[in-house]
PDB file of C-alpha atoms in Angstrom:
ATOM      1  CA  MET A 255      56.929  74.221  65.203  1.00 90.00           C
ATOM      2  CA  ASN A 256      57.979  71.307  67.350  1.00 95.00           C
ATOM      3  CA  ILE A 257      57.149  69.540  70.601  1.00 98.00           C
ATOM      4  CA  VAL A 258      59.242  67.252  72.820  1.00 98.00           C
ATOM      5  CA  LEU A 259      57.573  64.532  74.903  1.00 98.00           C
ATOM      6  CA  TYR A 260      58.696  61.793  77.275  1.00 98.00           C
ATOM      7  CA  PRO A 261      56.623  58.608  76.796  1.00 98.00           C
ATOM      8  CA  GLN A 262      56.570  56.478  79.943  1.00 97.00           C
ATOM      9  CA  PRO A 263      56.425  52.681  80.097  1.00 97.00           C
ATOM     10  CA  LYS A 264      54.138  50.670  82.353  1.00 97.00           C
ATOM     11  CA  ILE A 265      54.260  47.595  84.483  1.00 98.00           C
ATOM     12  CA  ASN A 266      51.404  45.169  85.048  1.00 98.00           C
ATOM     13  CA  ILE A 267      50.515  44.525  88.664  1.00 98.00           C
ATOM     14  CA  GLY A 268      48.675  41.249  88.342  1.00 97.00           C
ATOM     15  CA  LEU A 269      47.609  39.914  84.969  1.00 96.00           C
ATOM     16  CA  ARG A 270      44.846  37.355  84.684  1.00 95.00           C
ATOM     17  CA  VAL A 271      43.862  35.844  81.334  1.00 92.00           C
ATOM     18  CA  LEU A 272      40.197  35.003  81.795  1.00 90.00           C
ATOM     19  CA  ALA A 273      38.888  33.728  78.456  1.00 84.00           C
ATOM     20  CA  ARG A 274      39.563  33.511  74.753  1.00 82.00           C
ATOM     21  CA  ARG A 275      37.192  35.690  72.757  1.00 80.00           C
ATOM     22  CA  ASP A 276      35.445  34.938  69.474  1.00 78.00           C
ATOM     23  CA  ASP A 277      37.487  37.699  67.804  1.00 78.00           C
ATOM     24  CA  GLY A 278      40.733  35.881  68.616  1.00 70.00           C
ATOM     25  CA  TYR A 279      41.730  38.194  71.461  1.00 75.00           C
ATOM     26  CA  HIS A 280      41.559  37.387  75.170  1.00 81.00           C
ATOM     27  CA  ASP A 281      39.660  38.909  78.058  1.00 89.00           C
ATOM     28  CA  ILE A 282      42.125  39.988  80.723  1.00 93.00           C
ATOM     29  CA  GLU A 283      42.207  41.737  84.066  1.00 96.00           C
ATOM     30  CA  THR A 284      45.267  43.743  85.047  1.00 97.00           C
ATOM     31  CA  LEU A 285      46.433  46.899  86.756  1.00 97.00           C
ATOM     32  CA  PHE A 286      48.387  49.154  84.404  1.00 97.00           C
ATOM     33  CA  TYR A 287      50.831  51.176  86.490  1.00 97.00           C
ATOM     34  CA  PRO A 288      52.996  53.961  84.970  1.00 97.00           C
ATOM     35  CA  VAL A 289      56.701  54.029  85.855  1.00 96.00           C
ATOM     36  CA  ASP A 290      59.522  56.490  85.209  1.00 91.00           C
ATOM     37  CA  SER A 291      62.236  53.969  84.296  1.00 88.00           C
ATOM     38  CA  TYR A 292      63.478  53.810  80.692  1.00 92.00           C
ATOM     39  CA  THR A 293      61.466  56.840  79.510  1.00 96.00           C
ATOM     40  CA  ASP A 294      61.628  57.420  75.734  1.00 97.00           C
ATOM     41  CA  ILE A 295      62.193  60.841  74.151  1.00 97.00           C
ATOM     42  CA  LEU A 296      59.825  61.798  71.337  1.00 98.00           C
ATOM     43  CA  GLU A 297      60.097  64.933  69.222  1.00 98.00           C
ATOM     44  CA  ILE A 298      57.574  65.915  66.557  1.00 98.00           C
ATOM     45  CA  ILE A 299      58.574  68.610  64.068  1.00 98.00           C
ATOM     46  CA  GLU A 300      56.536  70.187  61.281  1.00 97.00           C
ATOM     47  CA  ALA A 301      58.362  69.154  58.090  1.00 97.00           C
ATOM     48  CA  ASP A 302      58.207  68.990  54.299  1.00 97.00           C
ATOM     49  CA  SER A 303      57.432  65.262  54.298  1.00 97.00           C
ATOM     50  CA  VAL A 304      56.489  62.551  56.784  1.00 97.00           C
ATOM     51  CA  SER A 305      59.449  60.694  58.259  1.00 95.00           C
ATOM     52  CA  MET A 306      60.270  58.412  61.192  1.00 93.00           C
ATOM     53  CA  ASN A 307      63.741  58.578  62.718  1.00 91.00           C
ATOM     54  CA  TYR A 308      65.195  56.332  65.438  1.00 88.00           C
ATOM     55  CA  PHE A 309      67.937  56.737  68.007  1.00 89.00           C
ATOM     56  CA  GLY A 310      68.946  54.822  71.125  1.00 83.00           C
ATOM     57  CA  THR A 311      67.962  51.151  71.412  1.00 75.00           C
ATOM     58  CA  VAL A 312      68.202  49.368  68.079  1.00 66.00           C
ATOM     59  CA  TYR A 313      64.741  48.771  66.686  1.00 65.00           C
ATOM     60  CA  GLU A 314      63.729  47.469  63.273  1.00 64.00           C
ATOM     61  CA  LEU A 315      60.563  48.673  61.593  1.00 61.00           C
ATOM     62  CA  PRO A 316      58.073  45.840  60.947  1.00 58.00           C
ATOM     63  CA  GLY A 317      58.943  44.672  57.462  1.00 62.00           C
ATOM     64  CA  GLY A 318      61.014  47.815  56.995  1.00 70.00           C
ATOM     65  CA  ASP A 319      57.797  49.744  56.280  1.00 83.00           C
ATOM     66  CA  MET A 320      57.530  53.131  58.003  1.00 87.00           C
ATOM     67  CA  GLU A 321      53.737  53.052  57.663  1.00 91.00           C
ATOM     68  CA  LYS A 322      53.579  50.053  60.019  1.00 88.00           C
ATOM     69  CA  GLU A 323      55.233  52.036  62.812  1.00 92.00           C
ATOM     70  CA  LEU A 324      52.681  52.860  65.522  1.00 95.00           C
ATOM     71  CA  CYS A 325      53.742  56.507  65.775  1.00 96.00           C
ATOM     72  CA  VAL A 326      53.144  56.959  62.052  1.00 97.00           C
ATOM     73  CA  LYS A 327      49.812  55.147  62.328  1.00 97.00           C
ATOM     74  CA  ALA A 328      48.869  57.567  65.105  1.00 98.00           C
ATOM     75  CA  TYR A 329      49.753  60.504  62.859  1.00 98.00           C
ATOM     76  CA  ARG A 330      47.752  59.053  59.938  1.00 98.00           C
ATOM     77  CA  LEU A 331      44.666  58.635  62.158  1.00 97.00           C
ATOM     78  CA  LEU A 332      44.599  62.328  62.997  1.00 98.00           C
ATOM     79  CA  GLN A 333      45.748  63.426  59.530  1.00 97.00           C
ATOM     80  CA  LYS A 334      42.574  61.934  58.039  1.00 95.00           C
ATOM     81  CA  GLU A 335      40.388  63.926  60.392  1.00 94.00           C
ATOM     82  CA  PHE A 336      42.280  67.215  60.601  1.00 96.00           C
ATOM     83  CA  ASP A 337      44.336  67.487  57.389  1.00 92.00           C
ATOM     84  CA  LEU A 338      47.579  67.823  59.350  1.00 97.00           C
ATOM     85  CA  PRO A 339      50.752  69.065  57.665  1.00 97.00           C
ATOM     86  CA  PRO A 340      53.654  66.598  57.264  1.00 98.00           C
ATOM     87  CA  VAL A 341      55.800  65.956  60.337  1.00 98.00           C
ATOM     88  CA  GLY A 342      59.151  64.454  61.164  1.00 98.00           C
ATOM     89  CA  ILE A 343      58.978  62.088  64.143  1.00 97.00           C
ATOM     90  CA  TYR A 344      62.204  61.602  66.086  1.00 96.00           C
ATOM     91  CA  LEU A 345      62.205  58.830  68.672  1.00 95.00           C
ATOM     92  CA  CYS A 346      65.010  58.021  71.093  1.00 95.00           C
ATOM     93  CA  LYS A 347      64.214  54.499  72.311  1.00 93.00           C
ATOM     94  CA  ASN A 348      65.079  53.722  75.908  1.00 94.00           C
ATOM     95  CA  ILE A 349      62.114  51.481  76.801  1.00 94.00           C
ATOM     96  CA  PRO A 350      63.173  47.861  76.139  1.00 91.00           C
ATOM     97  CA  VAL A 351      61.471  46.249  73.146  1.00 87.00           C
ATOM     98  CA  GLY A 352      59.523  43.016  73.655  1.00 83.00           C
ATOM     99  CA  ALA A 353      59.764  43.316  77.433  1.00 91.00           C
ATOM    100  CA  GLY A 354      56.113  43.723  78.433  1.00 93.00           C
ATOM    101  CA  MET A 355      56.478  47.412  79.266  1.00 95.00           C
ATOM    102  CA  GLY A 356      54.291  48.801  76.473  1.00 94.00           C
ATOM    103  CA  GLY A 357      56.931  51.020  74.887  1.00 94.00           C
ATOM    104  CA  GLY A 358      55.466  51.001  71.386  1.00 93.00           C
ATOM    105  CA  SER A 359      51.958  51.646  72.669  1.00 96.00           C
ATOM    106  CA  SER A 360      53.201  54.492  74.852  1.00 97.00           C
ATOM    107  CA  ASP A 361      55.045  56.105  71.936  1.00 97.00           C
ATOM    108  CA  ALA A 362      51.896  55.925  69.811  1.00 98.00           C
ATOM    109  CA  ALA A 363      49.663  57.378  72.529  1.00 98.00           C
ATOM    110  CA  TRP A 364      52.107  60.197  73.231  1.00 98.00           C
ATOM    111  CA  THR A 365      52.256  60.919  69.500  1.00 98.00           C
ATOM    112  CA  LEU A 366      48.500  61.503  69.594  1.00 98.00           C
ATOM    113  CA  ARG A 367      48.905  63.710  72.650  1.00 98.00           C
ATOM    114  CA  GLY A 368      51.750  65.635  71.042  1.00 98.00           C
ATOM    115  CA  LEU A 369      49.934  66.233  67.766  1.00 98.00           C
ATOM    116  CA  ASN A 370      46.882  67.405  69.705  1.00 98.00           C
ATOM    117  CA  ASP A 371      48.983  69.994  71.535  1.00 98.00           C
ATOM    118  CA  LEU A 372      51.246  70.964  68.625  1.00 98.00           C
ATOM    119  CA  PHE A 373      48.390  71.716  66.231  1.00 98.00           C
ATOM    120  CA  CYS A 374      45.837  72.878  68.850  1.00 97.00           C
ATOM    121  CA  LEU A 375      43.278  70.252  67.831  1.00 98.00           C
ATOM    122  CA  GLY A 376      41.285  70.596  71.049  1.00 98.00           C
ATOM    123  CA  LEU A 377      40.715  66.871  71.535  1.00 98.00           C
ATOM    124  CA  SER A 378      39.650  65.751  75.004  1.00 97.00           C
ATOM    125  CA  MET A 379      41.319  62.903  76.871  1.00 95.00           C
ATOM    126  CA  GLU A 380      38.312  60.713  76.061  1.00 95.00           C
ATOM    127  CA  GLN A 381      38.581  61.495  72.355  1.00 97.00           C
ATOM    128  CA  LEU A 382      42.321  60.816  72.353  1.00 98.00           C
ATOM    129  CA  ALA A 383      41.706  57.508  74.142  1.00 96.00           C
ATOM    130  CA  SER A 384      39.164  56.572  71.461  1.00 96.00           C
ATOM    131  CA  TYR A 385      41.767  57.154  68.751  1.00 97.00           C
ATOM    132  CA  ALA A 386      44.352  55.265  70.786  1.00 97.00           C
ATOM    133  CA  SER A 387      42.072  52.224  71.034  1.00 94.00           C
ATOM    134  CA  GLN A 388      42.368  51.864  67.251  1.00 95.00           C
ATOM    135  CA  LEU A 389      46.132  51.435  67.590  1.00 95.00           C
ATOM    136  CA  GLY A 390      46.384  48.793  70.316  1.00 91.00           C
ATOM    137  CA  SER A 391      44.645  47.333  73.333  1.00 89.00           C
ATOM    138  CA  ASP A 392      46.835  49.070  75.912  1.00 91.00           C
ATOM    139  CA  CYS A 393      47.293  52.357  74.027  1.00 95.00           C
ATOM    140  CA  PRO A 394      44.360  54.146  75.733  1.00 95.00           C
ATOM    141  CA  PHE A 395      46.017  53.665  79.136  1.00 96.00           C
ATOM    142  CA  PHE A 396      48.973  55.784  78.052  1.00 97.00           C
ATOM    143  CA  ILE A 397      46.655  58.674  77.226  1.00 97.00           C
ATOM    144  CA  HIS A 398      45.595  58.836  80.876  1.00 93.00           C
ATOM    145  CA  GLY A 399      48.917  57.885  82.481  1.00 90.00           C
ATOM    146  CA  ILE A 400      47.499  57.048  85.921  1.00 94.00           C
ATOM    147  CA  PRO A 401      46.969  53.619  87.546  1.00 96.00           C
ATOM    148  CA  MET A 402      44.072  52.009  85.721  1.00 95.00           C
ATOM    149  CA  LEU A 403      42.379  48.648  85.976  1.00 96.00           C
ATOM    150  CA  GLY A 404      42.229  47.162  82.491  1.00 95.00           C
ATOM    151  CA  ARG A 405      39.532  44.713  81.433  1.00 94.00           C
ATOM    152  CA  GLY A 406      38.295  43.330  78.129  1.00 91.00           C
ATOM    153  CA  ARG A 407      41.326  43.322  75.816  1.00 88.00           C
ATOM    154  CA  GLY A 408      42.821  45.889  78.169  1.00 88.00           C
ATOM    155  CA  GLU A 409      40.982  48.790  76.567  1.00 88.00           C
ATOM    156  CA  ILE A 410      38.182  48.978  79.170  1.00 92.00           C
ATOM    157  CA  LEU A 411      39.780  51.213  81.768  1.00 94.00           C
ATOM    158  CA  THR A 412      38.699  52.352  85.201  1.00 94.00           C
ATOM    159  CA  PRO A 413      40.824  54.314  87.686  1.00 92.00           C
ATOM    160  CA  CYS A 414      42.072  52.002  90.419  1.00 88.00           C
ATOM    161  CA  CYS A 415      43.796  53.478  93.408  1.00 85.00           C
ATOM    162  CA  PRO A 416      43.180  51.642  96.689  1.00 89.00           C
ATOM    163  CA  ASP A 417      45.458  52.681  99.548  1.00 91.00           C
ATOM    164  CA  SER A 418      48.044  50.025  98.640  1.00 92.00           C
ATOM    165  CA  VAL A 419      48.386  51.375  95.094  1.00 93.00           C
ATOM    166  CA  ALA A 420      48.075  55.046  96.046  1.00 90.00           C
ATOM    167  CA  GLY A 421      50.947  54.697  98.494  1.00 90.00           C
ATOM    168  CA  LEU A 422      53.390  52.927  96.192  1.00 94.00           C
ATOM    169  CA  LYS A 423      55.369  56.003  95.163  1.00 90.00           C
ATOM    170  CA  GLU A 424      55.454  57.374  98.695  1.00 92.00           C
ATOM    171  CA  ARG A 425      56.319  54.266 100.700  1.00 95.00           C
ATOM    172  CA  TYR A 426      58.052  52.020  98.151  1.00 96.00           C
ATOM    173  CA  HIS A 427      60.396  52.109  95.183  1.00 96.00           C
ATOM    174  CA  ILE A 428      60.285  49.894  92.131  1.00 97.00           C
ATOM    175  CA  LYS A 429      63.325  48.214  90.604  1.00 97.00           C
ATOM    176  CA  ILE A 430      62.956  46.936  87.035  1.00 97.00           C
ATOM    177  CA  VAL A 431      65.262  44.370  85.448  1.00 97.00           C
ATOM    178  CA  ALA A 432      65.045  44.036  81.654  1.00 95.00           C
ATOM    179  CA  PRO A 433      67.178  41.040  80.602  1.00 94.00           C
ATOM    180  CA  GLY A 434      67.029  41.768  76.875  1.00 89.00           C
ATOM    181  CA  ILE A 435      65.029  38.635  76.048  1.00 90.00           C
ATOM    182  CA  HIS A 436      62.319  39.254  73.453  1.00 84.00           C
ATOM    183  CA  VAL A 437      59.141  37.391  74.379  1.00 82.00           C
ATOM    184  CA  SER A 438      56.462  37.135  71.699  1.00 77.00           C
ATOM    185  CA  THR A 439      53.124  38.266  73.134  1.00 75.00           C
ATOM    186  CA  ALA A 440      51.211  36.138  70.606  1.00 73.00           C
ATOM    187  CA  GLY A 441      53.341  33.122  71.491  1.00 74.00           C
ATOM    188  CA  ALA A 442      52.831  33.719  75.199  1.00 75.00           C
ATOM    189  CA  TYR A 443      49.048  33.816  74.783  1.00 77.00           C
ATOM    190  CA  ALA A 444      49.097  30.659  72.660  1.00 72.00           C
ATOM    191  CA  SER A 445      50.906  28.743  75.397  1.00 74.00           C
ATOM    192  CA  LEU A 446      48.510  29.324  78.289  1.00 76.00           C
ATOM    193  CA  THR A 447      45.051  28.153  79.250  1.00 77.00           C
ATOM    194  CA  PRO A 448      42.628  30.928  80.304  1.00 80.00           C
ATOM    195  CA  ASP A 449      41.190  30.590  83.807  1.00 76.00           C
ATOM    196  CA  SER A 450      38.402  32.780  85.171  1.00 73.00           C
ATOM    197  CA  SER A 451      38.398  31.217  88.640  1.00 75.00           C
ATOM    198  CA  GLY A 452      39.829  32.883  91.719  1.00 71.00           C
ATOM    199  CA  LYS A 453      39.261  36.175  93.484  1.00 72.00           C
ATOM    200  CA  GLY A 454      39.033  39.337  91.354  1.00 89.00           C
ATOM    201  CA  LEU A 455      42.189  41.411  91.016  1.00 94.00           C
ATOM    202  CA  GLU A 456      40.580  44.649  92.179  1.00 92.00           C
ATOM    203  CA  LYS A 457      39.723  43.046  95.521  1.00 93.00           C
ATOM    204  CA  LEU A 458      43.215  41.574  95.915  1.00 95.00           C
ATOM    205  CA  LEU A 459      44.822  44.964  95.340  1.00 95.00           C
ATOM    206  CA  GLU A 460      43.072  46.262  98.439  1.00 94.00           C
ATOM    207  CA  LEU A 461      45.412  44.064 100.483  1.00 96.00           C
ATOM    208  CA  PRO A 462      48.674  45.557 101.779  1.00 96.00           C
ATOM    209  CA  VAL A 463      51.521  45.222  99.280  1.00 97.00           C
ATOM    210  CA  GLU A 464      53.280  42.785 101.624  1.00 96.00           C
ATOM    211  CA  GLN A 465      50.364  40.382 101.116  1.00 97.00           C
ATOM    212  CA  TRP A 466      50.395  40.433  97.305  1.00 97.00           C
ATOM    213  CA  ARG A 467      53.002  37.684  96.964  1.00 97.00           C
ATOM    214  CA  GLU A 468      51.389  34.404  95.835  1.00 95.00           C
ATOM    215  CA  ARG A 469      48.031  36.232  95.565  1.00 96.00           C
ATOM    216  CA  VAL A 470      48.470  38.891  92.885  1.00 97.00           C
ATOM    217  CA  ILE A 471      49.793  36.786  90.038  1.00 96.00           C
ATOM    218  CA  ASN A 472      50.715  37.126  86.376  1.00 97.00           C
ATOM    219  CA  ASP A 473      49.274  34.178  84.449  1.00 95.00           C
ATOM    220  CA  PHE A 474      52.036  34.410  81.837  1.00 94.00           C
ATOM    221  CA  GLU A 475      54.773  33.569  84.325  1.00 96.00           C
ATOM    222  CA  LYS A 476      54.123  29.826  84.340  1.00 92.00           C
ATOM    223  CA  THR A 477      54.664  29.320  80.606  1.00 91.00           C
ATOM    224  CA  VAL A 478      57.276  32.057  80.080  1.00 93.00           C
ATOM    225  CA  PHE A 479      59.376  30.866  83.041  1.00 95.00           C
ATOM    226  CA  ALA A 480      59.291  27.317  81.633  1.00 92.00           C
ATOM    227  CA  ARG A 481      60.771  28.581  78.363  1.00 92.00           C
ATOM    228  CA  HIS A 482      63.110  31.114  79.932  1.00 94.00           C
ATOM    229  CA  PRO A 483      64.166  29.960  83.424  1.00 96.00           C
ATOM    230  CA  GLU A 484      66.602  32.862  83.601  1.00 97.00           C
ATOM    231  CA  ILE A 485      63.589  35.202  83.925  1.00 97.00           C
ATOM    232  CA  ALA A 486      62.325  33.151  86.884  1.00 97.00           C
ATOM    233  CA  ARG A 487      65.761  33.474  88.470  1.00 98.00           C
ATOM    234  CA  ILE A 488      65.586  37.271  88.135  1.00 98.00           C
ATOM    235  CA  LYS A 489      62.269  37.299  89.994  1.00 98.00           C
ATOM    236  CA  GLN A 490      63.730  35.177  92.788  1.00 98.00           C
ATOM    237  CA  SER A 491      66.819  37.391  92.979  1.00 98.00           C
ATOM    238  CA  LEU A 492      64.579  40.412  93.610  1.00 98.00           C
ATOM    239  CA  TYR A 493      62.970  38.609  96.521  1.00 98.00           C
ATOM    240  CA  ASP A 494      66.444  37.668  97.755  1.00 98.00           C
ATOM    241  CA  GLU A 495      67.330  41.381  97.694  1.00 98.00           C
ATOM    242  CA  GLY A 496      64.389  42.153  99.953  1.00 98.00           C
ATOM    243  CA  ALA A 497      61.483  42.921  97.608  1.00 98.00           C
ATOM    244  CA  VAL A 498      58.090  42.636  99.290  1.00 98.00           C
ATOM    245  CA  TYR A 499      56.537  41.801  95.914  1.00 98.00           C
ATOM    246  CA  ALA A 500      58.008  40.835  92.550  1.00 98.00           C
ATOM    247  CA  SER A 501      56.452  39.942  89.226  1.00 98.00           C
ATOM    248  CA  MET A 502      56.989  39.772  85.506  1.00 98.00           C
ATOM    249  CA  SER A 503      55.385  42.633  83.584  1.00 97.00           C
ATOM    250  CA  GLY A 504      52.965  41.764  80.801  1.00 94.00           C
ATOM    251  CA  SER A 505      54.105  38.760  78.799  1.00 91.00           C
ATOM    252  CA  GLY A 506      57.719  39.522  79.754  1.00 89.00           C
ATOM    253  CA  SER A 507      60.602  39.656  79.792  1.00 94.00           C
ATOM    254  CA  ALA A 508      60.977  42.607  82.206  1.00 97.00           C
ATOM    255  CA  VAL A 509      60.659  41.758  85.875  1.00 98.00           C
ATOM    256  CA  TYR A 510      60.145  44.253  88.693  1.00 98.00           C
ATOM    257  CA  GLY A 511      60.451  44.230  92.443  1.00 98.00           C
ATOM    258  CA  ILE A 512      58.675  46.525  94.905  1.00 98.00           C
ATOM    259  CA  PHE A 513      60.885  47.489  97.841  1.00 98.00           C
ATOM    260  CA  ARG A 514      59.896  49.330 100.990  1.00 96.00           C
ATOM    261  CA  ASN A 515      61.729  52.636 101.368  1.00 94.00           C
ATOM    262  CA  SER A 516      64.187  52.964 104.224  1.00 84.00           C
ATOM    263  CA  LEU A 517      62.996  55.029 107.143  1.00 65.00           C
TER     264      LEU A 517
END
């Protein structure tokens, strides 16, 4: 028995860091938006023992310990509940690592989805999202895979599809530039000062895409651009190419531009 899946990355359209929480995390507000660029390939095979196998982009396991890999953690979560047989997990990495595109979280969420289908566990999307929330703040989004407004640590999700967002795939195309610079998310958070002032993101996203520039902002850009001015230059180059809106995704380093389709 086996299943092949194609985990998608995301971009963040707007990312506001509102407050530091007592648990050490931060309250944020962002739009998670799924994209087709850099899709990973994930295969799960029933096997004699649990294993994790990598291909594609070079990626080192945290501390060299397979059990710290998010896909394996996802498997262990369901194994406890459903006494799953051992599996071999084969992952071809295309999503850039440390680029703010959520590749690891997506792989973990799609592992949950794949195990649910492979072993006919009958879990609902809500149940899968609950498991995913134990793996990472943005993991539940990848269970749903539709534009979602993320609040709290990013785990409080509500569908968000005003006309500007709903029409992105039809009227625009998105170009993503991943410069290969690894930006530490923890370091990025440590360098900024939360700010809860300003108009709410959900209201701003109701504006036409052409009006997002200078309004729909990513709070991480200020500190990350100061450390890595080459990332700021990529954003400007996208505007120079004709993007109607450009932004860094997450805490970086990937930058995307939204371009109007030719008539």
